[in-house]
Amino acid sequence: MTTMKAAVVPKLGAALEIRDLTVPEPGPGQVLVKIEASGLCHTDIHAAHGDWPVKPSPPFIPGHEGVGVIQAAGPGATLHQPGDRVAIAWLGSACGHCGYCVSGWETLCETQQNSGYSVDGCYAEYVLADDRYVVDVPEAVTSLDAAPLTCAGVTTFKAIKVAGLRPGETAAIVGIGGLGHLALQYARVLGARVIAVDVEDAKLDLARELGADLVVNAKTTDPVKEITSYGGADVAVVTAASARTFEQAYASLRRGGRLSCVGLPADDTITLSVFDTVLSGKHVIGSIVGTRNDLADVFALHAAGRTRVISERRELADVNACFDEVLAGRVPARLVFTF
Ligand code: NAD
Ligand code: ZN
Ligand code: ZN
């Protein structure tokens, strides 16, 4: 019996504990993955705090940006072999046969399991995963880069796709954190002009370095006024975890504009004018992560040199301090636990 280190949420709202746990055995259809890099998504903080209407059940291990190498395969797990390097994303598994699953919307499957939420996740040295839902990581993508791409990347890639962003349009990216710094790059890949909004100057400096055409500090200036005077946004992708930012982003849209809702604030409710929505032909879209196929596209774009992942390495033992860093807005895009 070998043991592993894992960060466990013992109780919603409590500090995480580093525990020595038994390395699990892969069951039917499962693979055992030895984690090399595991990203810290803001969702993990919401999970540990119990911020959302649907709550996880402690004790559980968070984490859904896990990248590592398969050590063993359970009975019937034949799609991957030991030695394969794979990513474990939020979509831990889905039924594979409902209308959503067979129409390219597996992320909406009603019986899906979510890594680090409904099943144990990747803040651990070893993780069990569904052989069918892990995604191969191309050789040209390092594990350190692949981890943030596994949620932050695929989620914003998808959010921009569902918003139908077109070349020459203007995209406002609200929140330049783990998700936002990649959203900005996908908007540029599609040929849009990009406005970056955050409340931290360091994040806005990064946005400028990544090619933002305009940066707006929403703490010191009125983002609606700034964006409107720039001509308004055709698409606004909101990744900030505050309901107010969604209302501001909505108000910053041009006629025909699309609000792509991505952030999942604890203050869950926004107020929108039906009149404005109708007369201005605005669209409000919810976007949840992306499919396995979207993630393969994200990896391919990265391998082709189209994106840069900005991250810093951390030790899993420092997980609680890392949560504080993210909440204080001090993190250069993404923290990644490496093993
Ligand atoms: P993050 O903490 O790395 O980034 C959030 C950014 O928002 C930070 O840069 C912060 O400074 C900025 N911000 C805070 N208040 C702001 C304001 N008023 N205006 C503008 N910017 C502001 O977090 P992240 O990991 O990028 O995740 C962001 C959110 O997206 C979280 O709520 C997370 O749960 C959610 N999420 C959703 C999905 C999905 O599928 N929809 C997937 C992953 C994460
Ligand atoms: Zn399904
Ligand atoms: Zn995530």
XYZ file of C-alpha atoms and ligand atoms in Angstrom:
385
model
C 0.000 0.000 0.000
C 1.613 3.233 -1.111
C 0.561 6.614 0.138
C 0.286 10.034 -1.444
C -0.036 13.646 -0.367
C -3.317 15.380 -1.144
C -4.945 18.665 -0.148
C -8.345 17.974 1.353
C -11.254 20.299 2.131
C -12.349 18.923 5.524
C -15.386 21.187 5.855
C -16.820 23.993 3.668
C -15.157 27.269 4.620
C -12.301 25.614 6.546
C -8.617 25.688 5.646
C -7.419 22.809 3.484
C -5.427 20.021 5.148
C -2.498 18.172 3.619
C -3.164 14.505 4.279
C -1.393 11.232 3.594
C -3.893 9.060 1.746
C -3.721 5.641 0.144
C -3.049 5.772 -3.584
C -6.362 4.602 -5.091
C -6.685 1.580 -7.406
C -8.250 2.168 -10.833
C -11.688 0.556 -11.142
C -13.441 -0.423 -14.379
C -12.916 2.208 -17.101
C -10.554 4.227 -14.924
C -6.924 5.231 -15.207
C -4.579 6.195 -12.389
C -2.702 9.408 -13.211
C 0.485 10.571 -11.463
C 0.110 14.342 -11.445
C 2.975 16.548 -12.683
C 1.183 19.916 -12.679
C -2.124 20.990 -11.180
C -3.541 24.487 -11.702
C -5.368 26.529 -9.092
C -8.632 27.724 -10.647
C -10.745 30.267 -8.767
C -13.501 27.629 -8.926
C -11.502 25.561 -6.407
C -11.818 28.428 -3.948
C -15.584 28.679 -4.558
C -15.747 24.887 -4.041
C -13.840 24.964 -0.758
C -15.963 27.870 0.495
C -19.281 26.378 -0.633
C -20.050 29.580 -2.577
C -22.532 28.132 -5.072
C -26.147 26.918 -4.963
C -24.980 23.329 -5.644
C -22.345 22.426 -3.022
C -19.701 19.707 -2.931
C -19.684 17.223 -0.006
C -16.577 17.319 2.209
C -14.183 15.788 2.692
C -13.068 16.167 -0.923
C -9.939 16.936 -2.943
C -10.327 19.991 -5.245
C -8.595 20.577 -8.583
C -9.576 20.209 -12.237
C -6.491 21.404 -14.105
C -4.488 18.213 -13.605
C -1.816 17.026 -16.002
C 0.216 13.893 -15.518
C 1.222 10.465 -16.717
C -0.941 7.347 -16.589
C 0.499 4.711 -14.237
C -2.131 2.003 -14.437
C -5.380 1.229 -16.231
C -8.374 -0.549 -14.710
C -10.422 -3.295 -16.412
C -11.797 -2.150 -19.766
C -9.794 1.087 -19.842
C -8.244 0.571 -23.264
C -8.236 4.050 -24.840
C -5.064 5.045 -22.993
C -1.971 3.179 -21.915
C 0.430 3.578 -19.013
C 2.966 6.229 -20.037
C 0.429 8.478 -21.820
C 0.442 12.096 -20.643
C -3.109 13.366 -20.197
C -5.164 16.246 -18.820
C -7.979 15.890 -16.285
C -10.541 18.661 -16.701
C -13.719 19.794 -14.923
C -15.756 17.395 -17.079
C -14.642 14.265 -15.254
C -17.180 12.111 -17.058
C -20.564 12.280 -18.755
C -23.120 9.653 -19.791
C -22.019 9.596 -23.438
C -25.478 8.868 -24.864
C -27.952 11.618 -23.923
C -28.988 14.291 -26.431
C -26.391 16.711 -25.082
C -23.572 14.158 -25.171
C -24.258 13.057 -28.745
C -24.752 16.584 -30.117
C -21.425 18.051 -29.052
C -22.765 19.444 -25.762
C -21.343 16.906 -23.323
C -20.624 19.853 -20.994
C -24.408 20.108 -20.445
C -24.914 16.390 -19.676
C -27.238 16.118 -16.682
C -25.395 13.153 -15.191
C -21.842 14.476 -15.578
C -19.285 14.176 -12.781
C -16.994 17.108 -12.074
C -13.359 16.711 -11.060
C -12.571 18.298 -7.726
C -16.249 18.854 -6.997
C -18.452 15.743 -7.239
C -15.430 13.414 -7.489
C -11.946 13.859 -6.021
C -9.705 16.130 -8.047
C -6.119 16.972 -8.838
C -4.663 18.605 -5.700
C -2.969 15.255 -5.136
C -0.002 13.223 -6.271
C -2.283 10.578 -7.822
C -5.810 10.885 -9.232
C -8.313 8.441 -10.665
C -9.909 9.559 -13.911
C -12.289 8.223 -16.551
C -10.296 6.770 -19.462
C -12.833 8.243 -21.937
C -12.701 11.801 -20.592
C -8.999 12.467 -20.108
C -7.476 14.406 -22.996
C -4.095 13.654 -24.567
C -1.500 16.398 -24.131
C 0.666 16.922 -27.221
C 4.404 16.606 -26.787
C 4.927 20.276 -27.696
C 2.893 21.464 -24.682
C 4.645 21.318 -21.305
C 2.694 20.055 -18.303
C 3.187 23.457 -16.656
C 1.405 25.158 -19.579
C -1.113 22.368 -20.161
C -2.526 22.665 -16.624
C -3.972 26.214 -16.945
C -5.110 25.456 -20.497
C -7.168 22.549 -19.143
C -9.695 24.884 -17.511
C -8.772 28.558 -17.961
C -7.867 27.988 -21.601
C -10.665 25.747 -22.779
C -13.301 27.719 -20.862
C -12.477 31.076 -22.424
C -11.844 29.572 -25.870
C -15.386 28.190 -25.703
C -16.887 31.380 -24.227
C -15.545 33.356 -27.171
C -16.735 30.740 -29.663
C -20.299 30.705 -28.333
C -20.345 34.517 -28.426
C -19.629 34.306 -32.168
C -16.793 36.837 -32.047
C -15.821 37.924 -35.570
C -12.737 39.621 -37.023
C -12.838 43.393 -36.644
C -15.239 43.312 -33.714
C -14.400 44.647 -30.280
C -14.176 42.256 -27.345
C -14.128 43.406 -23.724
C -12.483 40.918 -21.397
C -13.508 41.668 -17.820
C -11.128 40.164 -15.258
C -7.558 39.467 -16.414
C -6.805 36.547 -14.125
C -6.221 32.912 -14.979
C -9.138 32.822 -17.373
C -9.006 36.394 -18.632
C -5.368 36.417 -19.720
C -6.165 33.557 -22.091
C -9.533 34.988 -23.184
C -7.673 38.090 -24.314
C -5.350 35.997 -26.468
C -8.153 33.975 -28.090
C -9.959 37.220 -28.951
C -6.791 38.433 -30.664
C -6.333 35.134 -32.496
C -9.828 35.707 -33.952
C -8.876 39.193 -35.147
C -10.788 41.306 -32.654
C -9.757 44.532 -30.978
C -9.485 43.884 -27.260
C -10.370 45.944 -24.209
C -9.063 44.534 -20.923
C -10.791 45.433 -17.653
C -9.485 44.656 -14.169
C -9.092 46.363 -10.802
C -5.353 45.693 -10.407
C -2.786 47.686 -12.381
C -0.405 44.711 -12.522
C -3.076 42.660 -14.311
C -3.615 45.517 -16.756
C 0.137 45.744 -17.408
C 0.053 42.055 -18.290
C -2.968 42.653 -20.549
C -1.071 45.356 -22.405
C 1.923 43.078 -22.784
C -0.363 40.387 -24.199
C -1.677 42.813 -26.801
C -4.745 44.547 -25.363
C -5.661 47.666 -27.378
C -7.167 49.463 -24.393
C -6.943 48.763 -20.671
C -9.454 49.988 -18.099
C -9.028 50.006 -14.336
C -12.595 49.600 -13.067
C -11.537 50.730 -9.590
C -10.341 54.153 -10.689
C -12.507 54.803 -13.761
C -16.055 53.993 -14.849
C -15.672 50.981 -17.180
C -19.053 51.586 -18.855
C -18.092 55.144 -19.778
C -14.615 54.120 -20.971
C -15.822 51.231 -23.113
C -18.765 53.182 -24.513
C -16.565 56.103 -25.506
C -14.318 53.585 -27.306
C -17.377 52.563 -29.344
C -18.769 49.843 -27.093
C -18.123 46.106 -27.101
C -19.579 43.598 -29.558
C -18.715 40.837 -27.125
C -18.005 41.029 -23.392
C -16.521 37.985 -21.687
C -16.898 38.365 -17.939
C -14.552 36.283 -15.824
C -14.586 38.472 -12.700
C -16.271 36.865 -9.710
C -18.574 39.787 -8.892
C -22.178 40.218 -10.063
C -21.764 43.973 -10.521
C -19.193 43.423 -13.274
C -21.769 41.508 -15.347
C -24.165 44.448 -15.197
C -21.397 46.847 -16.179
C -20.298 44.613 -19.049
C -23.877 44.334 -20.268
C -24.182 48.138 -20.197
C -20.954 48.401 -22.228
C -22.327 46.388 -25.166
C -23.104 47.889 -28.546
C -26.409 47.055 -30.191
C -26.410 43.375 -31.170
C -23.753 42.759 -28.518
C -23.225 39.458 -26.717
C -22.555 39.066 -23.007
C -20.681 35.824 -22.438
C -21.080 34.930 -18.756
C -18.202 32.861 -17.400
C -17.359 34.013 -13.861
C -19.425 32.408 -11.106
C -19.717 34.990 -8.324
C -20.990 34.040 -4.889
C -23.416 37.001 -5.224
C -25.347 35.151 -7.884
C -27.975 37.578 -9.157
C -27.869 40.369 -11.731
C -30.540 42.808 -12.905
C -30.936 43.500 -16.613
C -33.389 45.691 -18.471
C -35.730 43.711 -20.725
C -36.385 46.919 -22.692
C -32.689 47.459 -23.389
C -32.186 43.771 -24.218
C -35.038 43.839 -26.747
C -34.490 47.253 -28.319
C -30.717 46.808 -28.525
C -30.907 43.169 -29.621
C -28.491 42.072 -26.911
C -27.727 38.436 -26.147
C -26.910 36.997 -22.734
C -25.101 33.658 -22.918
C -23.962 31.313 -20.173
C -20.834 29.361 -21.009
C -19.568 26.374 -19.025
C -16.049 25.023 -19.649
C -15.553 23.252 -23.018
C -15.614 19.769 -24.506
C -12.739 17.313 -24.899
C -12.591 18.396 -28.503
C -12.365 22.087 -27.543
C -9.465 21.216 -25.246
C -7.683 19.385 -28.061
C -8.087 22.573 -30.159
C -6.717 24.673 -27.299
C -3.652 22.439 -26.978
C -3.101 22.542 -30.749
C -3.255 26.354 -30.807
C -0.749 26.493 -27.977
C 1.546 23.994 -29.682
C 1.366 26.240 -32.767
C 2.651 29.162 -30.688
C -0.567 31.218 -30.667
C -0.930 31.508 -26.884
C 1.268 32.188 -23.878
C 0.436 30.833 -20.452
C 1.540 33.101 -17.629
C 1.974 31.127 -14.422
C 4.018 30.625 -11.281
C 4.875 27.314 -9.631
C 3.840 26.549 -6.085
C 4.100 23.681 -3.581
C 0.855 21.931 -2.653
C 1.793 22.374 1.035
C 1.244 26.133 0.546
C -2.276 25.729 -0.815
C -3.972 27.945 1.796
C -1.540 30.810 1.236
C -2.102 30.365 -2.500
C -5.868 30.791 -2.063
C -5.173 34.055 -0.197
C -2.897 35.269 -2.996
C -5.579 34.629 -5.621
C -8.289 36.321 -3.540
C -6.044 39.350 -3.034
C -5.596 39.653 -6.821
C -1.797 39.361 -6.470
C -1.260 36.412 -8.813
C 0.356 36.771 -12.224
C -2.448 34.938 -14.048
C -2.219 31.356 -12.731
C -0.647 29.441 -9.848
C 0.282 25.853 -10.636
C 1.207 23.177 -8.099
C 4.052 21.065 -9.379
C 5.100 17.704 -8.011
P -8.863 34.840 -11.025
O -8.986 35.184 -9.606
O -7.577 34.313 -11.550
O -9.260 36.079 -11.953
C -10.296 36.985 -11.631
C -9.828 38.372 -12.071
O -10.904 39.294 -11.902
C -8.656 38.905 -11.262
O -7.629 39.359 -12.122
C -9.271 40.058 -10.471
O -8.330 41.095 -10.217
C -10.355 40.498 -11.426
N -11.437 41.296 -10.825
C -11.919 41.228 -9.560
N -12.894 42.148 -9.405
C -13.032 42.785 -10.588
C -13.869 43.847 -11.050
N -14.779 44.416 -10.260
N -13.733 44.247 -12.339
C -12.809 43.684 -13.157
N -11.990 42.676 -12.755
C -12.101 42.243 -11.489
O -10.028 33.759 -11.304
P -10.186 32.713 -12.516
O -9.555 31.426 -12.123
O -9.825 33.377 -13.773
O -11.759 32.441 -12.451
C -12.676 33.510 -12.633
C -14.113 33.080 -12.403
O -14.501 32.176 -13.449
C -14.384 32.343 -11.095
O -15.636 32.765 -10.598
C -14.453 30.895 -11.526
O -15.220 30.083 -10.664
C -15.119 31.036 -12.866
N -14.933 29.900 -13.791
C -15.970 29.613 -14.612
C -15.838 28.602 -15.535
C -16.956 28.295 -16.475
O -16.928 27.224 -17.102
N -17.922 29.155 -16.658
C -14.651 27.868 -15.611
C -13.599 28.223 -14.769
C -13.747 29.251 -13.853
Zn -24.979 12.814 -21.315
Zn -11.656 25.929 -13.549
